[in-house]
Amino acid sequence: MNSFELNKIALALLLTVLIIFGIAGLTGIIFEEKELATNAYPIEGTVADVATPDEDVVAAVEEGPSLADLLAVASLDKGVKVFKKCKACHTIDNGGKNLVGPNLWDVVGRAKAGASGFSYSDAMKSAGGEWTYEELDGFLKKPSGFIPKTKMTFAGLKKSADRAAVIVLLRSLSDAPHDLPSVAIPETEAGIPEEVSTEAPQE
């Protein structure tokens, strides 16, 4: 291959490079991007127009029904069924003997570590207070978490409805059952509690 042919090849390569860069530059000029003064398709509304959920509503949804609400609709029959998990360790009849756990007759409102003749753990003895509905709910959810170092090895009842049903059963184990907690009455838009009518509807 002589020098003339080499020069032709070099010239062809140079022209190819120049053409490529020339086309790229020309494309940039023709299709230059420009920022629009306004949107091609107008978007209605602003961030302020977007409805934000009420914090109280969000909290209520996350927390679920209150204990009072759950107790108001809890089934005694369901409580009996769920309590089958507890029968191996507890008796529920009046004057029943203590087993692995104490007898639970009249437990609602009773002092913690208050069952006669039962050997409680030091943790339970030092817990203090009475078995209110709230205390029972917390203890039934996870005994070892509610009162650390308690003797009760039961894992707990995860479902709030199951706990409410058992609490309703425990409440019934008394000659004078304690009143259930009052349920909050929903308010109207004006903030005035709605009155629940006891009259029959007019036909």
XYZ file of C-alpha atoms in Angstrom:
203
model
C 0.000 0.000 0.000
C 1.547 3.326 -1.129
C 1.421 6.666 0.666
C -1.332 7.974 -1.605
C -3.747 5.286 -0.495
C -2.858 5.875 3.158
C -3.605 9.565 2.740
C -6.999 8.714 1.230
C -7.876 6.517 4.202
C -6.777 9.155 6.718
C -8.779 11.823 4.888
C -11.875 9.609 4.862
C -11.616 9.027 8.619
C -11.175 12.749 9.259
C -14.224 13.602 7.159
C -16.285 10.987 9.014
C -15.351 12.489 12.394
C -16.146 16.011 11.183
C -19.520 14.908 9.822
C -20.463 13.202 13.125
C -19.583 16.252 15.235
C -21.268 18.546 12.746
C -24.530 16.608 12.890
C -24.436 16.558 16.713
C -23.936 20.325 16.875
C -26.664 20.988 14.336
C -29.106 18.773 16.262
C -28.439 20.718 19.465
C -29.221 23.992 17.707
C -32.417 22.740 16.058
C -33.797 20.976 19.128
C -32.641 23.398 21.812
C -34.585 22.872 25.060
C -36.353 25.918 26.411
C -38.120 26.226 29.767
C -41.805 26.932 29.304
C -43.239 29.986 30.999
C -46.409 28.032 31.757
C -47.287 24.347 31.804
C -48.493 22.984 28.497
C -51.230 21.208 30.422
C -52.447 23.328 33.362
C -52.622 21.470 36.691
C -55.573 22.477 38.803
C -55.261 22.880 42.540
C -52.292 23.460 44.786
C -50.643 21.587 47.620
C -52.799 23.546 50.029
C -55.925 22.294 48.233
C -55.106 18.644 48.942
C -57.134 17.406 51.886
C -55.046 16.152 54.789
C -56.502 13.567 57.179
C -57.481 14.753 60.622
C -54.849 13.727 63.187
C -57.474 12.529 65.660
C -59.101 10.366 62.985
C -55.753 8.869 61.963
C -54.897 8.122 65.592
C -58.280 6.486 66.150
C -57.854 4.274 63.085
C -54.353 3.233 64.120
C -55.355 2.492 67.701
C -58.631 0.800 66.820
C -61.726 0.704 69.044
C -61.329 1.731 72.661
C -61.508 -0.831 75.452
C -64.871 0.610 76.499
C -66.222 0.093 72.979
C -64.917 -3.474 72.860
C -66.369 -4.355 76.261
C -69.743 -2.925 75.269
C -70.070 -5.380 72.377
C -68.054 -8.311 73.738
C -69.755 -11.694 73.843
C -69.882 -13.668 77.078
C -70.100 -16.896 75.067
C -66.918 -15.973 73.233
C -65.274 -15.229 76.565
C -66.083 -18.756 77.730
C -64.523 -20.195 74.570
C -61.353 -18.103 74.782
C -61.020 -18.838 78.502
C -60.492 -22.526 77.683
C -56.844 -21.540 77.215
C -56.768 -20.561 80.899
C -58.736 -23.411 82.512
C -55.669 -25.562 83.156
C -54.293 -22.959 85.573
C -57.352 -21.128 86.958
C -60.709 -21.968 88.510
C -63.553 -19.477 88.222
C -66.239 -20.744 90.599
C -67.019 -19.065 93.914
C -64.800 -20.670 96.538
C -62.829 -22.582 93.913
C -59.340 -23.707 94.801
C -56.134 -22.182 93.568
C -54.252 -24.161 90.945
C -51.073 -23.085 89.161
C -52.755 -19.684 89.142
C -55.182 -18.119 91.629
C -58.950 -18.568 91.625
C -60.525 -15.798 89.550
C -63.928 -15.409 91.182
C -64.594 -11.715 91.820
C -61.219 -10.761 90.311
C -62.448 -7.516 88.709
C -61.783 -4.776 91.242
C -59.785 -7.106 93.476
C -56.376 -6.085 94.725
C -53.474 -7.562 92.807
C -52.075 -10.537 94.720
C -55.405 -10.571 96.553
C -56.526 -14.201 96.199
C -56.521 -15.855 99.596
C -54.042 -18.686 100.049
C -52.179 -18.233 96.760
C -48.400 -17.830 96.711
C -47.790 -14.824 94.486
C -44.486 -13.732 92.985
C -42.690 -10.787 94.533
C -43.323 -8.882 91.299
C -47.085 -9.310 91.635
C -47.016 -8.435 95.328
C -45.169 -5.210 94.623
C -47.328 -4.258 91.618
C -49.972 -2.646 93.814
C -53.377 -1.385 92.776
C -56.492 -3.251 91.733
C -57.486 -5.285 88.724
C -59.362 -2.635 86.772
C -60.577 -3.305 83.249
C -57.551 -1.477 81.847
C -55.126 -3.379 84.073
C -56.654 -6.715 83.114
C -56.478 -5.811 79.434
C -52.804 -4.910 79.688
C -51.951 -8.028 81.678
C -53.877 -10.383 79.400
C -52.169 -8.907 76.347
C -48.710 -9.904 77.587
C -48.345 -10.837 81.266
C -44.543 -10.831 81.312
C -44.451 -7.431 79.640
C -47.069 -5.862 81.899
C -45.618 -7.199 85.153
C -42.030 -8.360 84.555
C -40.944 -11.445 86.520
C -44.514 -12.559 87.126
C -44.992 -16.302 87.613
C -47.587 -16.385 84.860
C -45.923 -17.928 81.808
C -48.916 -17.545 79.480
C -47.859 -15.732 76.290
C -50.981 -13.568 76.227
C -53.955 -12.797 73.995
C -52.934 -10.718 70.988
C -56.448 -9.925 69.757
C -58.115 -7.077 71.625
C -61.556 -8.586 70.970
C -60.485 -11.846 72.657
C -59.210 -9.963 75.693
C -62.439 -7.983 75.932
C -64.484 -11.189 75.782
C -62.448 -12.748 78.607
C -62.757 -9.577 80.696
C -66.544 -9.628 80.235
C -66.495 -13.222 81.460
C -64.361 -12.291 84.484
C -66.730 -9.409 85.244
C -69.637 -11.849 85.373
C -67.868 -13.908 88.055
C -69.251 -11.882 90.921
C -72.357 -11.472 93.051
C -72.156 -7.736 92.309
C -70.460 -7.165 88.931
C -68.762 -3.817 88.417
C -70.235 -1.386 85.913
C -68.697 -1.378 82.473
C -66.852 1.801 81.465
C -69.023 4.333 79.682
C -68.792 4.561 75.914
C -68.064 7.969 74.401
C -71.084 9.435 72.617
C -70.252 10.727 69.111
C -70.547 14.476 68.645
C -72.429 16.315 65.939
C -70.737 18.834 63.657
C -71.700 21.555 66.123
C -69.814 19.717 68.860
C -72.985 18.829 70.782
C -73.321 15.153 71.741
C -76.027 13.394 69.811
C -78.949 12.165 71.838
C -79.826 8.533 71.342
C -83.574 8.318 70.937
C -85.353 5.533 72.780
C -88.678 6.210 71.067
C -89.981 3.980 68.322
C -89.750 5.548 64.842
C -92.929 7.120 63.467
C -94.402 5.211 60.566
